[in-house]
CSV table of C-alpha atoms in Angstrom, one decimal:
chain,number,residue,atom,x,y,z
A,1,MET,CA,-0.2,0.0,0.1
A,2,LEU,CA,1.5,3.4,-1.2
A,3,HIS,CA,1.1,6.2,1.5
A,4,LEU,CA,2.3,9.8,1.7
A,5,HIS,CA,5.3,10.4,4.1
A,6,THR,CA,5.1,13.7,6.0
A,7,ASP,CA,8.6,13.3,7.5
A,8,SER,CA,11.9,11.8,6.5
A,9,VAL,CA,11.9,8.1,7.0
A,10,LEU,CA,14.3,5.3,6.2
A,11,GLU,CA,12.3,2.4,4.4
A,12,VAL,CA,13.6,-1.0,4.8
A,13,THR,CA,12.3,-4.1,2.9
A,14,VAL,CA,14.0,-7.3,4.4
A,15,HIS,CA,13.7,-9.8,1.5
A,16,SER,CA,15.6,-13.1,2.4
A,17,ALA,CA,18.7,-14.5,3.4
A,18,ARG,CA,20.9,-17.4,2.1
A,19,GLY,CA,23.9,-19.7,3.0
A,20,LEU,CA,23.0,-19.1,6.9
A,21,LYS,CA,24.7,-21.5,9.2
A,22,ASP,CA,22.0,-23.9,10.8
A,23,VAL,CA,22.6,-23.3,14.7
A,24,GLU,CA,19.8,-25.7,15.7
A,25,ARG,CA,21.0,-28.9,17.2
A,26,PHE,CA,18.0,-30.8,15.7
A,27,GLY,CA,16.0,-29.5,12.8
A,28,LYS,CA,16.4,-26.4,11.1
A,29,ASN,CA,16.8,-22.7,11.9
A,30,ASP,CA,13.4,-20.9,13.0
A,31,ALA,CA,15.1,-17.7,11.6
A,32,PHE,CA,14.0,-14.3,11.8
A,33,ALA,CA,15.9,-10.7,11.1
A,34,ARG,CA,15.7,-7.4,13.0
A,35,ILE,CA,17.3,-4.0,12.2
A,36,SER,CA,18.1,-0.8,14.1
A,37,VAL,CA,20.1,2.3,13.3
A,38,ASP,CA,21.4,2.3,16.8
A,39,VAL,CA,23.9,-0.5,17.4
A,40,ASP,CA,22.8,-1.5,20.9
A,41,ASN,CA,19.1,-0.5,20.8
A,42,SER,CA,17.2,-3.3,22.0
A,43,LYS,CA,13.9,-1.5,21.9
A,44,GLN,CA,14.4,-0.6,18.3
A,45,TYR,CA,15.7,-4.1,17.2
A,46,GLU,CA,12.3,-5.4,18.9
A,47,LYS,CA,10.2,-2.9,17.2
A,48,PHE,CA,11.8,-3.5,13.7
A,49,LYS,CA,11.7,-7.4,13.6
A,50,THR,CA,10.4,-10.0,11.0
A,51,GLU,CA,8.1,-12.7,11.7
A,52,VAL,CA,9.7,-16.1,12.7
A,53,LYS,CA,10.0,-18.5,9.6
A,54,LYS,CA,9.8,-22.0,11.1
A,55,ASN,CA,12.2,-24.7,9.8
A,56,SER,CA,13.5,-22.2,7.3
A,57,GLY,CA,17.1,-23.5,7.7
A,58,SER,CA,19.7,-21.7,5.7
A,59,ASP,CA,17.6,-19.8,3.3
A,60,PRO,CA,14.7,-18.0,5.0
A,61,SER,CA,12.4,-15.6,3.3
A,62,TRP,CA,10.5,-12.8,4.8
A,63,GLU,CA,9.5,-10.0,2.4
A,64,GLN,CA,8.6,-7.5,5.2
A,65,SER,CA,8.9,-3.7,5.2
A,66,PHE,CA,9.4,-1.2,7.9
A,67,ASP,CA,9.5,2.4,8.4
A,68,ILE,CA,12.3,3.7,10.5
A,69,ARG,CA,11.5,7.3,11.6
A,70,GLU,CA,14.1,7.5,14.5
A,71,VAL,CA,16.9,8.6,11.9
A,72,GLU,CA,19.3,11.4,12.5
A,73,ASP,CA,22.5,12.7,10.8
A,74,LYS,CA,24.4,10.7,13.4
A,75,HIS,CA,23.1,7.4,12.2
A,76,THR,CA,25.7,6.1,9.5
A,77,ASP,CA,24.8,2.7,9.5
A,78,LEU,CA,21.8,0.0,9.3
A,79,TYR,CA,22.5,-2.7,11.8
A,80,VAL,CA,20.9,-6.2,10.8
A,81,GLU,CA,21.1,-9.2,12.8
A,82,VAL,CA,19.8,-12.7,12.0
A,83,LEU,CA,18.7,-15.0,14.9
A,84,ASP,CA,17.4,-18.4,15.3
A,85,ASP,CA,14.0,-18.3,17.6
A,86,ASP,CA,14.3,-20.4,20.7
A,87,ASN,CA,12.2,-21.0,23.7
A,88,GLY,CA,15.0,-19.8,26.0
A,89,ALA,CA,17.4,-17.2,24.7
A,90,ASP,CA,17.5,-16.8,20.9
A,91,ALA,CA,20.7,-18.2,19.2
A,92,PRO,CA,22.7,-15.4,17.1
A,93,ILE,CA,23.3,-16.4,13.4
A,94,ALA,CA,24.9,-13.5,11.7
A,95,PHE,CA,25.0,-9.8,11.6
A,96,ALA,CA,26.1,-7.0,9.6
A,97,ALA,CA,26.5,-3.1,9.6
A,98,ILE,CA,25.3,-1.5,6.3
A,99,PRO,CA,26.6,2.0,5.3
A,100,LEU,CA,23.8,4.3,4.5
A,101,GLN,CA,26.1,6.4,2.4
A,102,GLN,CA,25.6,4.0,-0.5
A,103,VAL,CA,21.8,4.5,-0.3
A,104,LYS,CA,22.3,8.2,-0.2
A,105,GLU,CA,24.4,8.0,-3.4
A,106,ALA,CA,22.0,5.6,-5.3
A,107,PRO,CA,19.5,6.7,-7.8
A,108,ASN,CA,16.3,8.3,-6.1
A,109,GLN,CA,18.3,7.2,-2.8
A,110,SER,CA,16.8,3.7,-3.2
A,111,LEU,CA,19.1,0.6,-3.4
A,112,SER,CA,18.2,-3.2,-3.6
A,113,ALA,CA,21.4,-5.4,-3.0
A,114,LEU,CA,22.5,-8.5,-1.5
A,115,TYR,CA,24.8,-7.9,1.6
A,116,ASP,CA,27.5,-10.3,3.2
A,117,LEU,CA,26.8,-11.3,6.8
A,118,TYR,CA,29.3,-12.1,9.4
A,119,ASN,CA,29.4,-14.7,12.4
A,120,ASP,CA,30.3,-13.3,15.7
A,121,HIS,CA,34.2,-14.0,14.8
A,122,GLY,CA,33.9,-11.4,12.1
A,123,VAL,CA,34.1,-14.0,9.3
A,124,ALA,CA,31.6,-13.8,6.3
A,125,GLN,CA,28.9,-16.1,6.7
A,126,GLY,CA,25.8,-15.8,4.4
A,127,GLN,CA,24.1,-13.0,2.7
A,128,ILE,CA,20.9,-11.2,3.2
A,129,SER,CA,18.8,-9.0,0.4
A,130,LEU,CA,17.3,-5.7,1.5
A,131,THR,CA,15.9,-2.7,-0.2
A,132,ILE,CA,16.8,0.5,1.7
A,133,ARG,CA,15.3,3.7,0.6
A,134,ILE,CA,15.4,7.4,2.1
A,135,VAL,CA,12.0,8.6,1.7
A,136,GLN,CA,11.9,12.7,2.0
A,137,PRO,CA,8.8,14.4,3.4
A,138,GLY,CA,6.1,14.7,0.7
A,139,GLN,CA,7.2,11.4,-1.0
A,140,VAL,CA,5.1,8.3,-1.2
A,141,SER,CA,6.3,4.9,-0.1
A,142,SER,CA,7.6,2.5,-2.8
A,143,GLY,CA,5.0,0.0,-2.1
A,144,ASN,CA,5.8,-4.0,-2.0
A,145,ILE,CA,9.2,-4.5,-3.5
A,146,THR,CA,9.9,-8.2,-4.1
A,147,TYR,CA,13.4,-10.0,-4.5
A,148,ASP,CA,14.0,-11.4,-8.1
A,149,GLY,CA,17.2,-12.9,-6.9
A,150,ASN,CA,19.2,-10.6,-9.3
A,151,PHE,CA,20.2,-7.7,-6.9
A,152,ASN,CA,23.7,-6.4,-7.2
A,153,LYS,CA,26.0,-6.8,-4.5
A,154,GLY,CA,26.2,-4.1,-1.6
A,155,LEU,CA,28.6,-2.8,0.9
A,156,SER,CA,28.5,-4.4,4.4
A,157,ARG,CA,31.0,-4.3,7.2
A,158,VAL,CA,32.1,-5.7,10.5
A,159,ASP,CA,31.3,-2.9,13.1
A,160,GLU,CA,33.3,-3.8,16.3
A,161,GLU,CA,30.6,-2.5,18.8
A,162,GLN,CA,28.0,-5.0,16.9
A,163,LYS,CA,30.6,-7.7,17.0
A,164,LYS,CA,30.9,-7.3,20.7
A,165,ARG,CA,27.3,-7.2,21.2
A,166,PHE,CA,26.8,-10.5,19.2
A,167,LYS,CA,29.3,-12.1,21.2
A,168,LYS,CA,27.5,-11.3,24.2
A,169,LEU,CA,24.3,-12.7,22.7
A,170,ARG,CA,26.1,-16.0,22.1
A,171,LEU,CA,27.3,-16.1,25.7
A,172,LYS,CA,23.8,-15.6,27.0
A,173,GLU,CA,22.4,-18.3,24.6
A,174,THR,CA,25.3,-20.7,25.7
A,175,ALA,CA,24.5,-20.0,29.3
A,176,THR,CA,20.7,-20.7,28.8
A,177,ASP,CA,21.6,-23.9,27.1
A,178,VAL,CA,23.9,-25.0,29.7
A,179,GLY,CA,21.6,-24.0,32.5
A,180,GLY,CA,18.7,-26.1,30.9
A,181,ALA,CA,21.0,-29.1,30.5
A,182,THR,CA,22.1,-28.8,34.0
A,183,VAL,CA,18.4,-28.6,35.3
A,184,LEU,CA,17.4,-31.5,33.0
A,185,GLY,CA,20.5,-33.4,34.4
A,186,GLY,CA,19.5,-32.7,38.1
A,187,ILE,CA,15.9,-34.0,37.2
A,188,ALA,CA,17.3,-37.0,35.6
A,189,ALA,CA,19.5,-37.5,38.5
A,190,LEU,CA,16.8,-37.2,41.0
A,191,GLY,CA,14.7,-39.6,38.7
A,192,ALA,CA,17.4,-42.1,38.8
A,193,GLY,CA,17.7,-41.8,42.5
A,194,PHE,CA,14.0,-42.3,43.1
A,195,LEU,CA,13.8,-45.3,40.9
A,196,ALA,CA,16.9,-46.7,42.8
A,197,SER,CA,15.2,-46.1,46.0
A,198,GLN,CA,11.9,-47.5,44.9
A,199,ALA,CA,13.8,-50.7,43.7
A,200,ARG,CA,15.5,-51.2,47.2
A,201,LYS,CA,11.8,-50.9,48.7
A,202,ASN,CA,10.4,-53.3,46.4
A,203,GLU,CA,13.3,-55.7,46.9
A,204,GLU,CA,13.0,-55.4,50.8
A,205,ALA,CA,9.1,-55.7,50.7
A,206,LYS,CA,9.9,-59.0,48.4
A,207,LYS,CA,12.0,-60.4,51.2
A,208,ARG,CA,9.7,-59.7,53.9
A,209,ASP,CA,7.0,-61.3,52.0
A,210,GLU,CA,9.1,-64.4,51.3
A,211,ALA,CA,10.1,-64.6,54.9
A,212,LEU,CA,6.5,-64.3,56.0
A,213,ALA,CA,5.5,-67.0,53.7
A,214,GLU,CA,8.3,-69.5,55.0
A,215,ASN,CA,6.9,-68.9,58.6
A,216,GLN,CA,3.5,-69.7,57.9
């Protein structure tokens, strides 16, 4: 749906990703993407987040658009994160910082491109396709832009602050997994102890019954 913007807006369509690492231990990624113009703004990442694509594995597709109005001159990059949805802490898959200068220099200040993503070691891993457009006051939105698989390569980079953030997300996810495993291990140990105790009680009861039968 086309609509008239009354203020400056960064319009971002998150199309799809490809070549992602599968971080699920069992099954495939339940992948979602989120974006922000502030590297560590959790509220903004939560606001501009795609739906979760269940069992999408290494090549999820979203085709969702967002209007970011909280854009100022100090915002030089669009920060992108791709994660695997989990009941505990979401597992980080890949990230990238996308310089907005290339969008400003593009025809009509609109750029559809493929961008390299990076893992928490800063190594390129997978790509994401985005359409990024700077919409000035009085302009209309670009409507629904679909990805045809023929976008050119855009410029992305590893931002050190985002890299640190992603490592923290990894540590949080790992700690949650370890905690869950510890709890499950504790439950299993308690269960095993309970069963052993019950077995001893059953054996003692059996011996009492046998002794009672001999005395009759």
